[in-house]
XYZ file of C-alpha atoms in Angstrom:
659
model
C 77.697 119.393 78.803
C 81.143 121.126 78.714
C 81.547 121.063 74.775
C 84.578 122.939 74.863
C 87.675 120.637 75.437
C 90.352 123.616 74.330
C 90.878 125.265 77.766
C 93.939 127.033 78.635
C 96.602 125.063 80.607
C 97.496 125.754 84.213
C 100.677 127.167 84.895
C 102.859 124.091 86.103
C 104.309 123.683 89.488
C 107.777 122.284 89.578
C 108.795 119.467 91.753
C 112.127 119.184 93.624
C 112.072 115.621 93.432
C 115.001 114.261 90.949
C 112.497 111.420 89.701
C 110.209 112.832 87.530
C 106.911 111.776 89.126
C 103.959 111.386 86.518
C 101.614 113.862 86.659
C 97.679 112.546 87.006
C 95.021 114.758 87.573
C 93.029 113.178 90.643
C 89.228 113.076 89.738
C 87.948 114.505 92.836
C 90.657 117.443 92.218
C 87.865 118.757 89.547
C 85.279 120.933 90.429
C 83.013 119.038 87.510
C 83.680 115.635 89.494
C 82.767 116.424 92.930
C 79.512 118.249 91.604
C 78.525 115.206 89.664
C 79.503 112.959 92.580
C 77.231 114.989 94.747
C 74.234 114.822 92.546
C 74.809 110.756 92.093
C 75.127 110.858 96.196
C 71.769 112.743 96.393
C 69.899 111.101 93.845
C 71.091 107.471 95.035
C 69.758 108.376 98.452
C 66.341 109.618 97.029
C 65.713 106.990 94.825
C 64.995 104.097 97.481
C 62.939 106.759 99.730
C 60.760 107.482 96.614
C 60.011 103.415 95.883
C 59.508 102.690 99.485
C 56.836 105.145 99.810
C 58.498 107.496 101.875
C 56.883 111.175 102.205
C 57.048 113.564 99.036
C 59.016 116.345 100.773
C 61.701 113.830 102.025
C 62.742 112.403 98.846
C 61.367 115.717 96.362
C 63.932 117.944 99.066
C 67.026 115.451 97.801
C 65.959 115.017 94.237
C 65.907 119.397 94.093
C 69.398 118.941 95.706
C 70.342 116.950 92.783
C 69.289 119.323 90.319
C 70.961 122.108 91.757
C 74.345 120.416 92.323
C 74.259 119.084 89.034
C 72.794 121.250 87.035
C 73.660 124.770 88.147
C 77.267 124.925 86.277
C 75.709 123.718 82.514
C 72.703 126.009 83.507
C 75.266 128.951 84.062
C 77.397 128.224 81.076
C 73.949 127.945 78.769
C 72.777 131.154 80.370
C 75.991 132.999 79.802
C 75.928 131.994 75.941
C 72.536 133.032 75.999
C 73.382 136.378 76.844
C 75.912 136.320 73.890
C 72.718 135.271 71.560
C 74.383 131.658 71.520
C 72.055 128.693 71.785
C 74.507 126.270 74.062
C 73.465 122.389 74.148
C 73.946 122.692 78.049
C 71.081 124.841 78.072
C 68.866 122.291 76.196
C 69.649 119.496 78.634
C 68.848 121.704 81.628
C 65.274 122.642 79.915
C 64.649 118.867 79.022
C 65.410 117.815 82.725
C 63.094 120.584 83.809
C 60.620 120.095 81.984
C 60.595 116.329 82.647
C 60.227 117.504 86.643
C 57.260 119.656 85.510
C 54.983 116.767 84.308
C 55.781 114.704 87.356
C 58.897 113.019 86.166
C 60.827 113.909 88.574
C 63.172 110.771 89.027
C 63.836 110.964 85.340
C 64.587 114.512 85.449
C 67.058 113.992 88.392
C 68.436 110.809 86.233
C 69.332 113.056 82.980
C 71.056 115.675 85.537
C 72.868 112.933 87.077
C 74.134 111.396 83.814
C 74.933 114.493 82.328
C 76.727 115.652 85.118
C 78.842 112.562 85.088
C 79.603 113.058 81.421
C 80.671 116.276 81.687
C 82.782 115.181 84.889
C 84.377 112.256 82.413
C 85.216 114.440 79.440
C 86.827 117.327 82.251
C 88.827 114.487 83.267
C 89.802 113.448 79.804
C 90.710 116.843 79.204
C 93.047 117.214 82.267
C 94.479 114.101 81.210
C 95.644 115.227 77.806
C 97.039 118.047 79.746
C 98.868 116.201 81.996
C 100.592 114.435 78.875
C 102.226 117.782 78.078
C 102.416 119.760 81.458
C 104.017 116.725 82.936
C 107.587 117.696 81.106
C 107.838 120.453 82.980
C 108.017 118.051 86.293
C 111.074 116.635 84.653
C 113.276 119.773 85.237
C 114.921 119.899 88.523
C 114.229 122.956 90.697
C 117.651 123.335 91.410
C 121.384 123.151 89.904
C 124.979 122.527 91.174
C 126.749 125.975 89.362
C 130.054 126.281 89.273
C 131.964 129.586 89.575
C 135.319 130.847 88.015
C 137.354 129.373 91.152
C 135.512 125.954 90.400
C 133.629 126.326 93.993
C 129.921 125.006 93.846
C 126.869 126.402 94.692
C 122.910 125.295 94.546
C 121.355 127.636 92.611
C 117.452 127.394 91.406
C 117.408 126.525 87.582
C 115.061 129.662 86.973
C 118.450 131.568 87.768
C 120.761 129.900 85.143
C 121.610 132.308 82.256
C 123.334 131.455 79.076
C 127.094 130.817 79.534
C 126.377 129.164 83.403
C 128.734 126.154 83.374
C 126.815 123.138 86.073
C 127.862 119.973 87.403
C 125.851 117.170 86.659
C 126.258 114.047 88.443
C 125.225 110.423 87.802
C 121.805 110.048 88.798
C 120.864 113.689 88.610
C 118.369 115.376 85.562
C 119.973 117.966 83.831
C 118.703 121.456 84.798
C 119.660 123.315 81.840
C 119.715 123.031 77.314
C 123.023 123.401 77.036
C 126.564 121.564 75.884
C 129.097 119.588 77.557
C 132.166 120.819 77.922
C 133.906 118.366 80.343
C 133.244 114.858 81.159
C 131.682 112.002 79.673
C 128.360 110.025 80.352
C 125.251 108.190 78.981
C 122.057 110.077 79.319
C 118.801 109.117 79.313
C 116.584 111.638 76.946
C 113.655 108.936 76.141
C 111.254 111.722 77.417
C 112.530 114.530 75.012
C 113.908 112.414 71.941
C 112.022 109.214 72.235
C 115.324 107.341 71.738
C 114.872 104.368 73.834
C 118.109 103.610 75.198
C 120.764 105.669 76.786
C 123.180 108.023 74.791
C 126.273 108.494 75.061
C 127.298 112.206 75.769
C 131.095 113.570 75.610
C 132.936 116.904 75.256
C 130.728 119.436 72.440
C 127.504 117.074 72.744
C 123.893 118.863 73.301
C 122.101 118.013 76.312
C 118.511 119.009 77.356
C 116.993 120.117 80.441
C 115.034 117.455 82.406
C 117.134 114.258 81.042
C 118.608 111.773 83.034
C 122.250 111.647 83.659
C 123.471 107.924 83.954
C 127.419 107.090 84.200
C 129.876 109.919 84.835
C 129.869 113.739 85.821
C 129.254 115.866 83.186
C 130.068 119.758 83.316
C 127.383 121.676 81.081
C 127.507 125.072 79.773
C 124.142 126.584 79.459
C 122.826 127.716 76.078
C 119.231 128.423 76.493
C 117.368 129.896 79.430
C 114.770 128.041 81.129
C 112.087 129.735 79.571
C 113.304 128.901 75.953
C 114.371 125.211 76.816
C 112.975 122.360 74.488
C 110.554 121.301 77.477
C 109.148 125.025 78.059
C 109.024 125.446 74.332
C 106.990 121.934 73.967
C 104.805 122.972 76.779
C 104.157 126.809 75.286
C 103.448 125.875 71.790
C 101.042 123.263 72.592
C 99.205 125.790 75.367
C 98.939 128.028 71.994
C 97.622 125.172 69.598
C 95.211 123.961 72.340
C 93.433 127.713 71.975
C 93.000 127.304 68.061
C 90.333 125.481 66.231
C 90.819 123.611 63.041
C 88.666 124.318 60.451
C 86.555 121.202 60.797
C 85.540 122.295 64.212
C 84.747 125.792 63.490
C 82.726 124.297 60.778
C 80.899 121.981 63.241
C 80.486 125.168 65.807
C 78.644 127.201 62.848
C 76.301 124.358 61.977
C 75.985 123.914 65.912
C 74.070 127.062 66.174
C 71.605 126.743 63.265
C 70.893 122.755 64.292
C 70.208 123.577 67.737
C 67.666 126.611 66.549
C 66.241 123.968 64.221
C 66.220 121.265 67.203
C 64.180 123.765 69.169
C 61.715 124.096 66.439
C 61.586 120.215 65.714
C 61.033 119.692 69.394
C 57.935 122.176 69.880
C 56.524 120.591 66.745
C 57.047 117.127 68.410
C 55.156 118.394 71.102
C 52.057 120.520 69.643
C 51.429 118.245 66.577
C 50.432 115.417 68.628
C 48.323 117.770 70.767
C 46.543 118.778 68.098
C 45.421 115.640 67.188
C 43.696 115.062 70.563
C 47.135 113.413 72.382
C 47.665 113.710 76.393
C 49.717 116.766 77.627
C 51.648 114.654 79.523
C 52.927 111.755 76.858
C 53.450 114.331 74.303
C 55.674 116.804 76.400
C 57.463 113.633 77.709
C 58.192 112.755 73.739
C 59.470 116.284 73.138
C 61.835 116.206 76.226
C 63.274 112.836 75.078
C 63.463 114.105 71.356
C 65.257 117.416 72.658
C 67.777 115.218 74.578
C 68.908 112.661 71.965
C 68.735 115.151 68.878
C 71.458 117.518 70.888
C 74.842 117.823 68.780
C 76.960 117.060 72.106
C 78.678 114.236 70.410
C 79.080 116.054 67.236
C 80.546 118.847 68.846
C 83.221 116.984 70.845
C 84.068 114.680 67.610
C 87.032 117.364 66.012
C 89.508 118.594 68.563
C 90.133 115.388 71.232
C 91.855 113.612 68.091
C 93.936 116.969 66.900
C 94.704 117.890 70.486
C 95.664 114.510 71.576
C 98.141 114.328 68.225
C 99.592 117.654 69.197
C 100.498 116.658 72.619
C 101.738 113.279 71.247
C 104.022 115.225 68.890
C 105.163 117.624 71.540
C 106.469 114.871 73.763
C 108.197 113.134 70.600
C 110.123 116.769 69.754
C 107.683 118.313 67.172
C 106.120 121.260 67.890
C 102.502 121.689 65.888
C 101.565 125.453 66.910
C 97.963 124.902 66.130
C 95.031 122.465 65.563
C 94.614 124.218 61.994
C 98.334 122.851 61.393
C 97.641 119.507 62.782
C 94.607 118.989 60.368
C 96.646 120.832 57.316
C 99.433 118.354 57.707
C 97.366 115.330 57.222
C 96.264 117.281 53.656
C 99.882 117.671 51.847
C 100.465 116.154 48.534
C 103.588 117.365 47.760
C 106.522 118.423 49.354
C 109.402 121.000 48.821
C 112.936 120.622 50.696
C 115.804 122.954 51.588
C 118.978 121.580 51.119
C 121.354 123.134 53.640
C 120.483 122.734 57.255
C 117.603 120.618 56.203
C 118.574 117.736 54.481
C 122.096 118.448 55.643
C 123.200 118.849 59.300
C 123.137 122.334 58.917
C 127.009 122.529 60.231
C 129.222 122.985 57.006
C 132.927 122.910 57.528
C 135.317 125.228 55.485
C 137.425 122.706 53.424
C 139.257 124.845 51.102
C 140.614 128.420 51.598
C 141.860 130.182 48.148
C 143.717 133.489 47.898
C 143.723 134.748 44.379
C 147.104 135.396 42.812
C 147.864 139.564 43.588
C 145.390 140.165 46.505
C 148.380 140.119 48.920
C 146.678 137.912 50.956
C 147.718 134.190 52.830
C 145.046 131.733 53.692
C 144.952 133.081 57.443
C 144.486 136.515 56.307
C 141.766 135.919 53.694
C 139.919 133.947 56.332
C 140.096 136.322 59.314
C 138.513 139.097 56.711
C 135.761 136.718 55.537
C 135.231 136.060 59.100
C 135.070 139.599 60.218
C 132.300 140.322 57.720
C 130.244 137.447 58.495
C 130.529 137.628 62.178
C 126.962 138.775 62.804
C 125.072 136.656 60.436
C 123.124 133.598 61.293
C 123.353 131.755 58.195
C 125.290 128.144 58.376
C 127.640 129.116 55.639
C 128.830 132.097 57.780
C 128.880 130.469 61.098
C 131.220 127.534 59.431
C 133.672 130.631 58.508
C 133.520 132.257 61.735
C 134.147 128.471 63.702
C 137.040 128.011 61.136
C 138.677 131.091 62.028
C 138.164 130.655 65.843
C 139.671 126.971 65.470
C 142.900 128.845 63.973
C 142.795 131.328 66.522
C 142.512 134.157 64.193
C 141.390 137.585 65.487
C 138.026 138.666 64.364
C 138.513 142.628 64.380
C 135.757 145.375 64.436
C 133.480 145.943 61.773
C 130.371 148.338 60.824
C 127.662 148.997 58.302
C 126.908 144.994 58.175
C 124.159 144.492 55.780
C 122.877 140.934 54.977
C 121.074 140.129 51.828
C 118.949 136.667 51.638
C 120.152 134.535 48.724
C 123.435 136.694 47.985
C 125.665 137.171 50.552
C 126.899 140.227 53.350
C 128.625 143.461 53.200
C 130.426 145.406 55.915
C 133.327 147.990 56.189
C 136.315 146.685 57.583
C 139.165 148.728 58.604
C 137.709 151.425 56.067
C 137.430 148.837 53.163
C 134.215 147.467 51.952
C 133.932 143.797 51.956
C 131.755 141.644 50.514
C 131.164 137.580 51.061
C 128.591 135.729 49.435
C 127.384 133.521 46.306
C 129.796 133.727 43.116
C 126.804 133.745 40.782
C 125.421 137.072 42.663
C 128.614 138.733 42.849
C 130.739 138.059 39.831
C 129.909 139.896 36.503
C 131.185 136.678 34.518
C 134.438 138.329 33.325
C 136.536 137.043 36.049
C 137.915 133.667 34.351
C 140.544 132.458 37.308
C 138.021 132.879 39.971
C 135.185 131.175 37.993
C 137.876 128.267 37.393
C 138.515 127.870 41.164
C 134.605 128.108 41.740
C 133.906 125.540 39.013
C 136.393 123.024 40.595
C 135.015 123.465 44.125
C 131.408 123.215 42.894
C 132.645 119.960 40.878
C 133.857 118.521 43.886
C 130.770 118.737 45.496
C 131.461 121.650 47.669
C 129.897 125.296 48.000
C 132.227 128.126 46.673
C 132.114 131.400 48.698
C 133.400 134.343 47.198
C 135.288 137.359 49.057
C 135.459 140.680 47.345
C 137.569 143.762 48.932
C 136.308 146.874 47.423
C 134.602 145.215 44.788
C 137.394 142.961 43.590
C 137.748 139.225 44.063
C 140.439 138.420 46.648
C 139.971 134.734 47.358
C 137.293 132.074 47.703
C 136.472 129.428 50.185
C 135.121 126.069 49.703
C 132.761 124.509 52.334
C 131.248 121.487 52.738
C 128.473 119.765 54.588
C 126.995 116.392 55.647
C 124.091 114.681 54.774
C 121.815 114.080 57.693
C 121.894 110.137 58.095
C 118.016 110.020 57.960
C 117.851 112.075 54.887
C 117.291 109.390 52.269
C 114.855 107.474 54.484
C 112.699 110.240 55.165
C 112.334 111.298 51.135
C 111.338 107.833 50.488
C 108.834 107.892 52.893
C 107.564 111.484 51.879
C 107.270 109.798 48.548
C 105.448 107.010 49.630
C 102.834 109.157 51.760
C 102.167 112.080 49.171
C 102.547 109.706 46.058
C 105.383 112.046 44.271
C 109.102 112.932 44.750
C 109.887 115.567 47.258
C 111.410 118.933 45.235
C 114.597 120.218 46.217
C 114.491 123.989 46.601
C 118.075 125.426 47.328
C 120.277 128.530 46.919
C 122.914 126.516 46.475
C 124.841 125.550 43.166
C 123.122 123.189 40.572
C 125.854 120.750 40.539
C 126.349 120.592 44.293
C 122.551 120.569 44.763
C 122.194 117.906 41.996
C 125.127 115.546 43.654
C 123.435 115.528 46.995
C 119.615 115.068 45.613
C 120.987 112.016 43.908
C 121.973 110.749 47.193
C 118.682 111.275 48.751
C 116.981 110.212 45.983
C 115.626 113.372 44.068
C 116.747 113.774 40.505
C 115.409 115.681 37.169
C 112.853 118.175 37.096
C 112.516 117.849 41.141
C 115.666 119.788 41.776
C 115.604 123.312 41.694
C 119.110 125.041 42.672
C 120.492 128.485 42.518
C 117.385 130.005 44.004
C 116.691 133.484 45.563
C 113.783 133.815 48.361
C 111.466 135.251 45.547
C 112.286 132.348 43.391
C 111.560 129.669 46.098
C 108.098 130.941 46.822
C 107.534 131.386 42.996
C 108.511 127.105 42.885
C 106.044 126.792 45.921
C 103.083 128.680 44.261
C 103.630 127.263 40.685
C 102.756 123.795 42.610
C 99.812 125.182 44.602
C 98.474 126.472 40.815
C 98.223 122.703 39.836
C 96.090 122.039 42.989
C 98.482 120.561 45.127
C 98.811 121.295 48.864
C 102.521 121.708 49.318
C 104.585 121.234 52.521
C 107.987 123.106 52.788
C 110.681 122.292 54.923
C 113.550 124.819 55.814
C 115.835 126.228 58.068
C 117.370 129.884 57.278
C 116.378 133.420 56.667
C 116.022 132.464 52.867
C 113.233 129.740 53.758
C 110.933 132.061 55.492
C 108.949 133.628 52.744
C 108.346 129.915 51.334
C 107.528 128.674 54.691
C 105.011 131.536 54.973
C 103.766 131.092 51.164
C 103.283 127.287 51.781
C 100.060 125.531 52.455
C 102.123 124.280 55.681
C 105.822 124.884 56.883
C 108.088 122.859 58.824
C 111.329 124.769 60.404
C 114.055 122.476 61.815
C 114.514 124.017 65.273
C 118.236 123.297 66.071
C 119.822 125.310 63.528
C 116.661 127.402 62.357
C 116.857 130.750 62.312
C 114.711 132.719 64.387
C 112.510 134.409 61.471
C 112.334 130.690 59.971
C 111.044 129.715 63.725
C 108.606 132.572 64.027
C 107.252 131.810 60.521
C 106.432 128.039 60.189
C 103.621 126.284 61.386
C 105.843 123.242 63.014
C 108.933 122.904 64.420
C 111.018 120.099 64.684
C 113.199 120.604 67.960
C 115.815 118.058 67.633
C 116.464 118.076 63.918
C 115.254 114.427 63.245
C 113.953 114.603 59.530
C 112.335 111.128 60.228
C 110.017 112.472 62.369
C 107.907 114.557 59.749
C 106.711 111.582 57.678
C 105.630 110.266 61.011
C 103.628 113.631 61.967
C 102.070 113.601 58.759
C 100.917 109.816 59.243
C 99.769 110.796 62.640
C 97.532 113.802 61.271
C 96.246 111.396 58.956
C 95.396 109.198 61.881
C 93.746 112.075 63.806
C 91.630 113.136 60.575
C 90.258 109.389 60.490
C 89.397 109.816 63.919
C 87.360 112.753 63.353
C 85.410 111.135 60.717
C 85.103 107.918 63.225
C 83.707 110.087 65.758
C 80.925 111.808 63.679
C 79.740 108.377 61.998
C 79.498 107.232 65.625
C 77.624 110.612 66.671
C 75.320 110.198 63.712
C 74.461 106.768 64.260
C 73.668 107.312 68.000
C 71.571 110.318 67.108
C 69.364 109.233 64.037
C 69.142 105.789 65.789
C 67.573 107.516 69.085
C 65.895 109.969 67.180
C 63.777 107.501 64.928
C 63.259 104.981 68.072
C 61.606 108.381 69.631
C 59.817 109.641 66.917
C 58.347 105.947 65.557
C 58.202 104.219 68.828
C 58.285 104.785 72.424
C 61.785 105.858 73.798
C 62.008 105.849 77.748
C 63.824 109.227 78.700
C 66.324 107.182 80.703
C 67.612 104.962 78.007
C 67.271 108.245 75.863
C 69.867 110.046 78.253
C 71.803 106.860 78.569
C 72.582 106.552 74.710
C 73.153 110.297 74.420
C 75.528 110.702 76.820
C 77.285 107.350 76.355
C 77.353 108.415 72.582
C 79.080 111.536 73.668
C 81.796 109.865 76.290
C 82.437 107.629 73.579
C 83.300 110.174 71.182
C 85.610 111.905 73.672
C 87.708 108.597 74.562
C 88.259 107.864 70.889
C 89.792 111.105 70.194
C 92.393 110.542 73.482
C 93.691 107.379 71.758
C 96.094 109.367 69.932
C 97.839 110.364 73.558
C 99.357 106.853 73.786
C 102.977 106.441 72.696
C 101.520 103.253 70.871
C 100.131 106.100 68.564
C 103.256 107.473 67.368
C 104.846 104.076 66.939
C 101.897 103.393 64.557
C 102.461 106.194 62.555
C 106.283 105.676 62.507
C 105.979 102.197 61.222
C 103.307 103.160 58.812
C 105.869 105.458 56.722
C 108.558 102.597 56.564
């Protein structure tokens, strides 16, 4: 029996169809299914020949062919494992079948091979269907797109040849060929395959669109913002592929126990065979009982108990825009009992805007000059506040000058040399020495108004203050409430922002008092997480910026916001929220807990079947065919039970469970 469901996903072949065909592996496309069908056909031909008294050479030859067609793959896998000093349950099944044939039970041994091969084919099909659920996303992306040249002429190009900055035309009824942003036109886009939204979403200039989503009404001109290999669909597939190659701690533990269990089972089988012989039992009866014992005591169902639920949960989460990087992570998510949230880009939209520009008296700068100076220094930075400053300068059509010697210090700010002068832009608390009363007054006024203050220094002297405000995500408060219900404690806010702005935003989402930690440097966030862990808590950290990366790495589990997240945060995190919907985080936690419950259910099912069949065989007389049916039936039940989490209904149940 192929006990490992974790196989490398095959490279998907894109389709030219505008409608996304549902990828569904055909049964006989699998080699396991073809061999199993051949063994079954041979068995069904041999059985009536044997029962009608045909010559032994006629039905014996057919049975032998059934042994070979149905048993060669597991036999080869078992011998390969044996060469690596690993006892595989596949090999034990083949030994049991050969043992049955050696005592004249040729039909029973052939039946074992047929049921064993059929079980393996069903598991292979279940694995393929699991992979189909994720790989089928690639079929959504069209193979060609209409690219617009500078002279507005159109040309049909392969979507793989599109580069960042290209503009494509998407007509009504066409699928969008690349991730990008609408630069002209308006329409409604069905993006249920990516975001799970049941209704088409209106799109107009400035809105983001995803490859593979279907444009309904209105023509759209879309500027490509991601390469095909970096699109949301491609990232989902790639990350689920990586996740499928990992094994959760529970699975690793089971596999470790499996080796010892299998060795113990071999010795127990020898005892079941030899002890009755020592007391005068018949050879044939003792060997048949021993072979039956070996079959029913094999831990196939136990081995298969863990990975199908976890991989199904990963695939389901991937379809809904949550990229869980490994089975280890999916298992850990269900263990979380404390949450730490970043503020900017996590609880807020991550697209702050400059609201105030205040040059200081004596600086010789006006608003435009101050903003241009700050934007020049901030231009290389990827921090959301830096992007807000740069965007504000561009909105005013201000020129961004050349700069050099750029240095970014997470939690403090940036410095750069502009026109021979050192410009520093960052947090006032980190850049001020506490003596500038005028600057402090401006900073206090802005922060009391719920805005973040950014100080600009020239050659070490303050020259102005910028006020920046961010908008709270619409689902932030509901997410905090759901996380509180799931973990039994209010999430903790950890932010480098000023205490007043942090407290004001925290109160809006339901976080108050000692759970608000503001003005933190990256190392302070790590310390806050470790403090919770010393209390025995399993902490989930949710963030998006470079300054969140150390905390994401230190936490029991880290989740990054994918759309606005920095590259470092995305690489460090254990999971990524592709479309930045906070509400999906409680759903994934709930889905992980459902997967863990299914693992327990599978282990109970396996234990009940194995225990019952073993007791029956030792205390009574368990017919070999019935033992085979019970053993392989339990294996298939466990595998299919784990695949229940593939369905959208599982995601919907997880969503409702946290409301």
